[in-house]
Coordinates of C-alpha atoms and ligand atoms in Angstrom, one line a residue:
M6 CA 0.0 0.0 0.0
L7 CA 1.2 3.4 -0.8
V8 CA 0.2 6.7 0.8
D9 CA -0.8 9.0 -2.0
C10 CA -3.1 11.5 -0.4
V11 CA -3.4 13.2 2.8
G12 CA -3.6 10.7 5.6
I13 CA -5.2 8.0 3.6
L14 CA -3.8 4.7 2.3
V15 CA -4.7 4.1 -1.3
S16 CA -4.1 1.2 -3.5
I17 CA -2.5 2.3 -6.8
A18 CA -2.5 -0.4 -9.3
F19 CA -0.6 -0.3 -12.5
L20 CA -0.6 3.3 -13.6
P21 CA 2.7 4.2 -12.2
Y22 CA 3.0 7.6 -13.7
A23 CA -0.6 8.2 -12.9
A24 CA -1.0 7.0 -9.4
H25 CA -4.5 8.1 -9.6
S26 CA -6.9 5.3 -9.8
L27 CA -8.3 4.7 -6.4
R28 CA -10.1 1.6 -5.2
L29 CA -13.8 1.8 -4.7
G30 CA -14.8 3.8 -1.6
E31 CA -11.7 5.8 -1.8
Q32 CA -12.3 7.9 -4.9
E33 CA -13.8 10.7 -2.8
V34 CA -10.6 11.2 -1.0
L35 CA -8.9 13.3 -3.7
G36 CA -11.8 15.7 -3.4
Q37 CA -10.8 16.8 0.1
S38 CA -8.1 19.3 -0.4
T39 CA -9.1 22.9 -0.2
E40 CA -5.8 24.4 -1.1
D41 CA -5.7 26.9 -3.9
L42 CA -3.0 28.6 -6.0
S43 CA -2.8 32.3 -6.9
E44 CA -0.7 31.7 -10.0
W45 CA -1.8 29.2 -12.7
L46 CA 0.5 30.1 -15.7
P47 CA 3.6 28.0 -16.5
V48 CA 6.7 29.4 -14.8
S49 CA 9.2 30.9 -17.3
N50 CA 12.3 29.1 -16.2
P51 CA 11.5 25.3 -16.0
T52 CA 14.1 22.7 -15.1
K53 CA 15.9 21.2 -18.1
S54 CA 14.5 17.8 -19.2
F55 CA 16.4 15.2 -21.2
W56 CA 13.7 15.2 -23.9
I57 CA 13.7 19.0 -24.4
D58 CA 17.3 20.0 -23.6
S59 CA 19.3 17.3 -25.5
P60 CA 21.1 18.9 -28.5
N61 CA 18.8 19.7 -31.4
A62 CA 15.8 18.0 -29.8
N63 CA 13.4 20.9 -30.1
P64 CA 13.7 22.7 -33.5
L65 CA 10.4 24.4 -33.0
A66 CA 11.3 25.7 -29.5
A67 CA 11.0 29.4 -30.3
E68 CA 8.8 29.1 -33.5
G69 CA 6.7 32.2 -34.0
S70 CA 8.0 33.9 -30.8
E71 CA 9.1 37.0 -32.6
G72 CA 7.6 39.3 -35.3
A73 CA 3.9 39.9 -35.9
L74 CA 1.3 37.9 -34.0
T75 CA -1.5 36.2 -36.0
D76 CA -4.3 38.3 -34.8
N77 CA -7.2 36.4 -36.3
A78 CA -8.0 32.7 -36.8
D79 CA -11.0 30.4 -37.0
I80 CA -9.6 28.1 -34.3
C81 CA -7.3 29.0 -31.5
I82 CA -5.6 26.1 -29.7
I83 CA -4.0 27.0 -26.4
G84 CA -1.1 24.7 -25.5
S85 CA 1.4 22.9 -27.7
G86 CA 1.6 19.5 -25.9
M87 CA 0.3 16.2 -27.1
T88 CA -3.3 17.4 -26.8
G89 CA -3.0 20.7 -28.7
I90 CA -1.0 19.2 -31.5
S91 CA -3.2 16.1 -31.8
T92 CA -6.3 18.3 -32.0
A93 CA -4.7 20.3 -34.9
Y94 CA -3.5 17.0 -36.6
H95 CA -7.0 15.5 -36.4
L96 CA -8.7 18.7 -37.6
S97 CA -6.4 18.6 -40.6
K98 CA -7.4 15.0 -41.2
L99 CA -11.2 15.5 -40.8
L100 CA -11.7 18.8 -42.5
P101 CA -12.7 18.7 -46.2
E102 CA -10.2 19.9 -48.8
S103 CA -10.5 23.5 -49.6
P104 CA -7.6 24.8 -51.6
S105 CA -9.1 28.3 -51.9
D106 CA -10.3 28.8 -48.4
P107 CA -8.9 26.4 -45.8
L108 CA -9.8 26.9 -42.2
T109 CA -7.2 28.8 -40.2
A110 CA -5.8 27.7 -36.8
V111 CA -3.3 29.2 -34.5
I112 CA -1.5 27.4 -31.7
L113 CA -0.5 29.6 -28.8
E114 CA 2.1 28.3 -26.4
A115 CA 3.2 30.0 -23.1
R116 CA 6.8 28.8 -23.2
D117 CA 8.9 26.9 -25.7
F118 CA 7.2 24.4 -28.0
C119 CA 5.9 21.4 -26.1
S120 CA 7.6 22.3 -22.9
G121 CA 4.8 21.2 -20.5
A122 CA 4.2 17.7 -19.3
T123 CA 4.6 16.2 -22.7
G124 CA 8.2 17.4 -22.9
R125 CA 9.0 16.4 -19.4
N126 CA 7.4 13.0 -18.9
G127 CA 8.6 9.4 -18.5
G128 CA 8.2 8.5 -22.2
H129 CA 6.0 5.5 -21.5
L130 CA 3.2 4.7 -24.0
T131 CA 1.6 1.9 -21.9
P132 CA -2.0 1.3 -22.6
R133 CA -3.6 -0.4 -19.7
A134 CA -4.2 -4.0 -20.5
F135 CA -6.7 -4.8 -17.7
M136 CA -5.6 -2.5 -14.9
E137 CA -8.3 -1.1 -12.6
F138 CA -10.9 -3.1 -14.6
S139 CA -12.8 -4.2 -11.5
T140 CA -12.8 -0.6 -10.1
Y141 CA -14.1 0.9 -13.3
S142 CA -16.6 -1.9 -13.7
E143 CA -18.0 -1.4 -10.2
L144 CA -18.1 2.4 -10.6
Y145 CA -19.4 2.7 -14.1
G146 CA -20.4 -0.7 -15.4
E147 CA -18.7 -3.2 -17.6
Q148 CA -19.2 -1.4 -20.9
E149 CA -17.5 1.7 -19.6
A150 CA -14.7 -0.4 -18.1
L151 CA -14.1 -1.9 -21.5
K152 CA -14.0 1.6 -23.0
S153 CA -11.4 2.5 -20.5
L154 CA -9.2 -0.1 -22.2
A155 CA -10.5 0.7 -25.6
I156 CA -9.4 4.3 -25.6
E157 CA -5.9 3.4 -24.7
H158 CA -5.6 0.8 -27.4
H159 CA -7.1 3.2 -29.9
T160 CA -4.6 5.8 -28.9
A161 CA -1.6 3.5 -29.2
E162 CA -2.8 2.4 -32.6
G163 CA -3.3 6.0 -33.7
I164 CA 0.1 7.1 -32.5
L165 CA 1.9 4.1 -34.0
G166 CA -0.1 4.4 -37.3
S167 CA 0.7 8.1 -37.6
L168 CA 4.4 7.4 -37.0
K169 CA 4.6 4.4 -39.4
S170 CA 2.8 6.2 -42.2
A171 CA 5.2 9.1 -42.0
G172 CA 8.2 6.8 -41.5
L173 CA 9.1 8.4 -38.1
E174 CA 9.6 5.4 -35.9
R175 CA 13.4 5.8 -35.8
A176 CA 13.2 9.6 -35.5
V177 CA 11.2 9.3 -32.3
D178 CA 13.2 6.3 -30.9
L179 CA 10.2 4.1 -30.9
V180 CA 10.8 0.9 -28.9
E181 CA 8.4 -2.0 -28.7
G182 CA 9.9 -3.5 -25.6
G183 CA 6.8 -4.4 -23.6
H184 CA 6.2 -3.2 -20.0
I185 CA 6.7 -5.2 -16.8
N186 CA 4.9 -4.3 -13.7
I187 CA 6.5 -5.8 -10.7
F188 CA 4.7 -6.4 -7.4
F189 CA 6.2 -5.4 -4.1
T190 CA 3.4 -6.8 -2.1
E191 CA 1.2 -9.9 -2.3
Q192 CA -1.9 -7.7 -2.1
S193 CA -0.9 -5.7 -5.2
E194 CA -0.4 -9.0 -7.2
L195 CA -3.8 -10.3 -6.0
D196 CA -5.5 -7.1 -7.0
A197 CA -3.9 -7.2 -10.4
K198 CA -5.0 -10.8 -10.9
A199 CA -8.5 -10.0 -9.9
D200 CA -8.5 -7.2 -12.5
Y201 CA -7.2 -9.6 -15.1
E202 CA -9.9 -12.2 -14.4
A203 CA -12.6 -9.5 -14.5
A204 CA -11.4 -8.1 -17.8
K205 CA -11.1 -11.6 -19.2
A206 CA -14.7 -12.5 -18.2
A207 CA -15.9 -9.3 -19.9
G208 CA -14.2 -10.3 -23.1
A209 CA -11.2 -7.8 -23.1
D210 CA -8.4 -8.5 -25.5
L211 CA -5.6 -9.8 -23.3
R212 CA -3.2 -11.0 -25.9
G213 CA 0.4 -10.5 -24.9
V214 CA -0.2 -10.6 -21.2
E215 CA 2.4 -12.8 -19.4
W216 CA 2.5 -13.5 -15.7
M217 CA 5.9 -14.0 -14.2
E218 CA 7.0 -15.8 -11.0
K219 CA 9.5 -14.0 -8.7
E220 CA 12.2 -16.6 -9.6
Y221 CA 11.8 -16.0 -13.3
V222 CA 12.0 -12.2 -12.9
F223 CA 15.1 -12.6 -10.8
S224 CA 16.9 -15.0 -13.2
K225 CA 16.1 -12.9 -16.2
F226 CA 16.2 -9.4 -14.9
G227 CA 17.7 -9.4 -11.5
A228 CA 14.7 -8.1 -9.4
S229 CA 13.3 -10.4 -6.7
H230 CA 9.6 -9.8 -7.3
P231 CA 6.8 -11.4 -9.3
G232 CA 5.5 -9.4 -12.2
V233 CA 3.3 -9.2 -15.3
R234 CA 4.4 -8.2 -18.8
I235 CA 2.0 -6.3 -21.1
P236 CA 2.4 -5.0 -24.6
A237 CA 3.7 -1.4 -24.6
H238 CA 6.1 1.0 -26.3
N239 CA 8.3 3.9 -25.3
L240 CA 9.3 6.9 -27.3
W241 CA 10.7 10.4 -27.3
P242 CA 7.4 12.4 -26.7
L243 CA 8.7 15.8 -27.9
K244 CA 10.0 14.3 -31.1
F245 CA 6.6 12.6 -31.7
V246 CA 4.7 15.9 -31.2
T247 CA 7.2 17.7 -33.4
G248 CA 6.6 15.1 -36.1
L249 CA 2.9 15.4 -35.7
Y250 CA 3.1 19.2 -36.1
N251 CA 5.2 18.9 -39.2
I252 CA 2.7 16.4 -40.8
T253 CA -0.2 18.7 -40.0
K254 CA 1.6 21.7 -41.4
L255 CA 1.9 19.9 -44.7
K256 CA -1.9 19.7 -45.0
E257 CA -2.3 23.5 -45.8
S258 CA -5.2 22.8 -48.1
K259 CA -7.3 21.7 -45.1
L260 CA -5.9 23.7 -42.2
S261 CA -3.7 26.7 -42.5
L262 CA -1.7 26.4 -39.3
S263 CA 0.5 28.9 -37.4
L264 CA 2.3 28.5 -34.1
H265 CA 3.4 31.2 -31.7
T266 CA 5.6 30.0 -28.8
R267 CA 6.5 32.2 -25.8
T268 CA 3.0 33.7 -26.1
P269 CA 0.9 33.0 -23.0
V270 CA -2.8 33.6 -23.2
V271 CA -3.5 35.6 -20.1
S272 CA -7.3 36.1 -20.5
I273 CA -10.2 35.4 -22.8
S274 CA -13.1 37.7 -23.3
P275 CA -16.2 37.6 -25.5
L276 CA -16.5 39.6 -28.7
K277 CA -19.8 41.3 -29.4
S278 CA -21.1 40.1 -32.7
E279 CA -24.6 40.2 -34.1
S280 CA -23.7 37.6 -36.7
R281 CA -25.0 34.1 -36.3
E282 CA -22.3 32.7 -38.7
L283 CA -20.4 29.9 -37.1
L284 CA -17.1 31.5 -38.2
S285 CA -17.9 34.9 -36.8
R286 CA -15.4 35.8 -34.2
R287 CA -16.7 35.1 -30.7
W288 CA -13.6 35.2 -28.5
N289 CA -10.7 37.6 -28.0
L290 CA -7.5 36.0 -26.5
T291 CA -5.2 38.4 -24.8
T292 CA -1.4 37.8 -24.8
P293 CA 1.5 40.1 -23.9
R294 CA 2.2 40.4 -27.6
G295 CA -1.3 41.5 -28.6
S296 CA -4.7 39.8 -29.0
V297 CA -6.1 37.1 -31.3
S298 CA -9.8 36.9 -32.2
C299 CA -11.3 33.5 -33.1
S300 CA -14.4 31.5 -33.4
Y301 CA -13.4 28.3 -31.7
V302 CA -11.1 27.9 -28.7
V303 CA -9.4 24.7 -27.6
H304 CA -8.1 24.6 -24.0
A305 CA -5.2 22.1 -24.3
T306 CA -3.5 23.5 -21.2
N307 CA -3.8 20.4 -18.9
A308 CA -2.4 21.3 -15.4
Y309 CA -2.7 25.0 -16.1
T310 CA -6.4 24.9 -17.1
G311 CA -7.4 26.9 -14.0
H312 CA -5.8 30.0 -15.3
L313 CA -8.2 30.6 -18.1
L314 CA -11.1 28.6 -16.7
P315 CA -11.2 29.5 -12.9
Q316 CA -14.2 27.2 -12.5
M317 CA -11.8 24.3 -13.0
R318 CA -9.6 25.2 -10.1
G319 CA -9.7 23.1 -6.9
S320 CA -10.2 19.4 -6.2
E321 CA -13.3 19.0 -8.3
G322 CA -11.5 20.4 -11.3
I323 CA -7.9 19.9 -12.3
V324 CA -5.2 19.8 -9.6
P325 CA -1.6 20.7 -10.7
T326 CA 0.6 18.0 -9.3
R327 CA 4.4 18.0 -9.7
G328 CA 6.2 14.9 -11.0
Q329 CA 10.0 14.4 -10.9
I330 CA 12.4 12.4 -13.1
I331 CA 16.0 11.5 -13.1
A332 CA 18.2 10.2 -16.0
V333 CA 20.9 8.0 -14.4
H334 CA 23.5 5.6 -15.9
A335 CA 23.1 1.9 -15.0
N336 CA 26.0 -0.1 -13.7
A337 CA 25.1 -2.9 -16.2
S338 CA 25.1 -3.4 -20.0
A339 CA 22.2 -2.8 -22.3
E340 CA 22.0 -6.5 -22.9
A341 CA 21.6 -7.2 -19.2
L342 CA 18.9 -4.5 -18.8
T343 CA 17.0 -5.4 -22.0
K344 CA 14.6 -3.0 -23.7
V345 CA 11.7 -3.6 -21.4
S346 CA 10.1 -0.6 -19.6
W347 CA 9.1 -1.1 -16.0
S348 CA 6.9 0.1 -13.1
G349 CA 6.7 -0.9 -9.5
D350 CA 3.4 -1.6 -7.9
P351 CA 2.2 -0.5 -5.5
G352 CA 4.2 2.7 -5.8
S353 CA 4.7 5.2 -8.4
E354 CA 8.0 4.5 -10.0
Y355 CA 8.5 3.9 -13.7
W356 CA 11.6 3.5 -15.7
F357 CA 13.2 2.3 -19.0
P358 CA 16.7 2.2 -20.3
R359 CA 18.1 4.3 -23.1
P360 CA 19.7 4.6 -25.7
V361 CA 17.6 2.6 -27.9
N362 CA 20.4 1.0 -29.8
A363 CA 23.2 0.9 -27.3
S364 CA 26.6 -0.4 -28.4
E365 CA 27.9 -3.6 -26.9
G366 CA 28.9 -3.1 -23.2
E367 CA 27.5 0.4 -23.1
K368 CA 25.8 1.3 -19.8
P369 CA 22.4 2.8 -20.7
L370 CA 20.9 5.9 -19.3
V371 CA 17.8 5.0 -17.4
I372 CA 14.9 7.5 -17.3
L373 CA 13.2 7.0 -13.9
G374 CA 10.3 8.9 -12.5
G375 CA 8.1 8.8 -9.5
G376 CA 9.0 9.0 -5.9
R377 CA 6.1 11.2 -4.9
E378 CA 5.2 8.8 -2.1
A379 CA 8.2 10.2 -0.2
S380 CA 6.8 13.7 -0.3
A381 CA 3.9 13.0 2.2
P382 CA 1.7 14.7 3.3
G383 CA 1.5 17.0 0.3
Y384 CA 2.4 14.5 -2.5
E385 CA 3.3 17.5 -4.7
R386 CA -0.4 18.3 -5.1
F387 CA -1.1 22.0 -5.9
V388 CA 2.6 22.5 -6.9
I389 CA 2.7 24.3 -10.2
D390 CA 6.4 25.2 -10.2
D391 CA 8.6 23.1 -12.5
S392 CA 11.6 25.4 -12.1
T393 CA 12.5 23.5 -8.8
L394 CA 12.9 20.0 -7.5
N395 CA 11.8 18.3 -4.3
P396 CA 15.1 16.9 -2.8
V397 CA 13.1 14.3 -0.8
V398 CA 11.6 12.9 -4.0
G399 CA 15.1 13.1 -5.6
Q400 CA 16.6 11.1 -2.8
S401 CA 13.9 8.4 -3.0
L402 CA 14.5 8.1 -6.8
R403 CA 18.3 7.8 -6.4
Q404 CA 17.8 4.9 -3.9
F405 CA 15.1 3.1 -5.8
L406 CA 16.9 1.2 -8.6
P407 CA 19.9 0.1 -6.5
D408 CA 17.4 -1.4 -4.1
V409 CA 15.3 -3.2 -6.7
F410 CA 18.1 -4.5 -8.9
P411 CA 21.0 -5.1 -6.6
G412 CA 24.3 -4.9 -8.5
K413 CA 22.9 -3.4 -11.6
F414 CA 22.7 0.2 -10.3
D415 CA 25.2 2.0 -8.1
E416 CA 23.7 4.3 -5.4
T417 CA 26.7 6.6 -5.5
Q418 CA 26.1 7.3 -9.2
E419 CA 24.7 10.8 -9.5
P420 CA 22.0 11.4 -12.2
E421 CA 23.0 13.1 -15.5
M422 CA 19.9 15.1 -15.4
E423 CA 17.0 15.7 -13.0
W424 CA 13.8 17.6 -13.8
S425 CA 10.2 18.2 -12.8
G426 CA 7.0 18.6 -14.8
I427 CA 3.4 19.4 -13.9
M428 CA 0.6 16.9 -14.3
G429 CA -3.1 17.7 -14.2
Y430 CA -5.0 15.5 -11.8
T431 CA -8.8 15.1 -11.6
R432 CA -10.8 13.6 -8.7
I433 CA -11.2 10.2 -10.4
G434 CA -8.3 10.2 -12.7
D435 CA -10.2 10.8 -16.0
P436 CA -9.9 13.8 -18.2
F437 CA -12.5 16.4 -19.1
V438 CA -13.3 16.2 -22.8
G439 CA -15.8 18.4 -24.7
P440 CA -17.5 21.8 -24.7
V441 CA -16.6 24.0 -21.8
G442 CA -20.3 24.7 -21.4
H443 CA -22.7 27.5 -20.7
G444 CA -21.4 31.0 -21.6
H445 CA -18.5 29.6 -23.5
D446 CA -19.9 28.9 -26.9
G447 CA -17.3 27.5 -29.2
Q448 CA -14.8 26.7 -26.4
Y449 CA -13.7 23.1 -25.9
I450 CA -11.4 21.4 -23.4
S451 CA -9.4 18.2 -23.3
A452 CA -7.3 18.1 -20.1
G453 CA -6.8 16.3 -16.8
Y454 CA -5.1 13.1 -17.7
S455 CA -3.9 12.6 -14.1
G456 CA -0.4 11.6 -15.1
H457 CA -1.5 9.0 -17.6
G458 CA -1.8 11.0 -20.8
M459 CA 0.4 9.3 -23.4
P460 CA -2.3 6.6 -24.1
R461 CA -5.2 9.0 -23.9
A462 CA -4.4 12.6 -24.9
F463 CA -3.9 11.9 -28.6
S464 CA -7.4 10.4 -28.8
C465 CA -9.0 13.0 -26.6
G466 CA -7.7 15.6 -29.0
E467 CA -9.2 13.6 -31.8
A468 CA -12.6 13.6 -30.1
V469 CA -12.4 17.4 -29.7
A470 CA -11.5 17.8 -33.4
Q471 CA -14.5 15.7 -34.3
M472 CA -16.8 17.8 -32.2
I473 CA -15.6 21.0 -33.9
V474 CA -15.9 19.6 -37.4
A475 CA -19.4 18.3 -36.6
N476 CA -20.4 21.7 -35.3
L477 CA -18.9 23.4 -38.4
T478 CA -20.5 21.1 -40.8
G479 CA -23.9 21.1 -39.1
H480 CA -23.7 17.4 -38.2
M481 CA -24.6 15.8 -34.9
W482 CA -21.5 14.5 -33.2
T483 CA -21.8 10.9 -32.0
I484 CA -19.6 9.4 -29.4
P485 CA -17.0 7.0 -30.9
D486 CA -17.1 3.5 -29.5
W487 CA -13.7 3.9 -28.0
L488 CA -14.4 7.0 -25.9
P489 CA -15.6 6.5 -22.3
R490 CA -18.8 8.5 -21.8
R491 CA -17.8 9.7 -18.4
Y492 CA -14.9 11.7 -19.9
L493 CA -17.5 14.0 -21.5
T494 CA -17.9 17.5 -20.0
S495 CA -21.7 17.5 -19.4
G496 CA -21.1 18.3 -15.7
L497 CA -18.8 21.3 -16.4
Q498 CA -21.3 24.1 -16.8
Ligands
FAD23 C1 7.0 14.0 -14.7 C2 5.9 13.5 -15.6 C3 6.0 12.1 -16.0 C4 5.0 11.6 -16.8 N1 5.1 10.4 -17.3 C5 4.2 9.9 -18.1 C6 4.4 8.6 -18.8 O1 5.5 8.1 -18.8 N2 3.4 8.1 -19.5 C7 2.2 8.8 -19.6 O2 1.2 8.3 -20.2 N3 2.0 10.0 -19.1 C8 3.0 10.6 -18.4 N4 2.8 11.8 -17.8 C9 1.6 12.6 -18.2 C10 1.6 13.1 -19.6 O3 2.9 13.7 -19.9 C11 0.5 14.2 -19.8 O4 -0.7 13.6 -19.4 C12 0.4 14.7 -21.2 O5 1.7 15.0 -21.7 C13 -0.5 15.9 -21.2 O6 -0.4 16.5 -22.5 P1 -1.1 17.9 -22.7 O7 -0.8 18.3 -24.1 O8 -2.5 17.8 -22.3 O9 -0.4 18.8 -21.6 P2 1.0 19.5 -21.7 O10 2.0 18.7 -22.3 O11 1.3 20.0 -20.3 O12 0.8 20.8 -22.6 C14 0.0 21.9 -22.1 C15 0.8 23.1 -22.7 O13 0.0 24.3 -22.5 C16 0.8 25.4 -22.2 N5 0.0 26.4 -21.6 C17 -0.5 26.3 -20.3 N6 -1.2 27.4 -20.1 C18 -1.1 28.2 -21.1 C19 -1.6 29.5 -21.5 N7 -2.4 30.2 -20.6 N8 -1.3 30.1 -22.7 C20 -0.5 29.4 -23.5 N9 0.0 28.1 -23.3 C21 -0.3 27.6 -22.1 C22 1.9 24.8 -21.4 O14 3.1 25.5 -21.4 C23 2.1 23.4 -22.0 O15 3.1 23.4 -23.0 C24 3.8 12.4 -17.1 C25 3.8 13.7 -16.7 C26 4.8 14.3 -16.0 C27 4.8 15.7 -15.6

């Protein structure tokens, strides 16, 4: 059992970088905090992450940060992480060709391109295979539980498909190494097995799931714990998002796209218009560089949503929660470590070895995140500052791998890099997807992935793009069979 919120023991199964999914009866717990923040914009001097600050990793970092600001667009997307760029990408796929008059979209990013959670995360694209199935089934029914799995498989397929069709697998260091979750307690293994059986009985696709005895894990990998292996990938998230932006940019005949980094949107106000035209300008976005008027607004600001949508602040909305990562060299070869990605359960650690194609005998750099359990009682909730680190979390991370894999890691080895990033947590761990609601005509949101965004944000952006295109073309949007109904924002207004 891991303590992950104030004074309460919660069981956190399988979503290591999420640590959000609480067992039945405990889901109310996250709603208890009354803390609030006065500042909700990204800080201007974030810690340096391996993904962003490796040489030449972010060619779009300062794109559109100087010169004239686009002051008018059909669609304004706020945020250039996985959600914002996926929304633009899917708009460009869904919109009809219009060489003479394509729709215009502008992406406004407060800092450098993709410098939020997407550029600072753990790099795991691990769709849940059966995790939390019993919990979701009891809370929402079997069909919704199946959809919780479906969206993550749909996302992984979508991401892999977009990479493969553009030939970008190598450019983003895509690795199909699978993911092993090891169990540190008997209870966490029992919980996982119960989820597996429930998912199996409901007809979930469980191909590729392999249960492993402690002895097997030890002989093959060097950790003395039982585990389960599930299909999964890891990749360089910033490079993926950059690739997606470039693909979208090429589809000018459908969506004419511009990007302004280092341009925070500080407020949004309504524009007075008598026109009933869908593309009449409804909203004015204010930035320090001037303002932009547009018809549709997409809030792809995740942890920072509360700045522009104050109704989303607090425990019932989206709670900024700081995560921390180290990049540390192993004391073993790449062959010994294999290409598998890992997480420990219960707990919130997650790691995988890089580089992807290490030379013989090379000691890989391991990207390891988590350690928030050491930061009780706050657990980094309501921390929105990624310019600093929590030394207690850092110490816990340094200790973790040497403890779990004796001999393969050296506890005196200092990390090459250490950084933080801000996740957006919701009360039950699911994002808000859809129209912002009453008084916000034409504004949409997709945010609040609760630390588990890689297998969800891409598809949630797709859903928002579908909604906008349906609205524009006068069609009724129908919920895709892969989208859990409970993600929809009906309760937001
Ligand atoms: C340390 C850490 C580790 C993680 N590890 C994993 C993992 O391994 N696997 C996984 O599935 N998930 C992981 N996650 C979660 C995952 O990274 C996120 O869920 C996902 O990246 C969210 O994408 P996004 O585009 O919605 O948000 P972000 O990537 O945060 O993008 C939001 C963007 O909006 C910008 N912005 C905010 N406010 C404004 C404003 N007012 N004006 C203009 N721009 C603004 C921000 O600067 C930011 O670039 C991790 C997160 C963190 C922080």
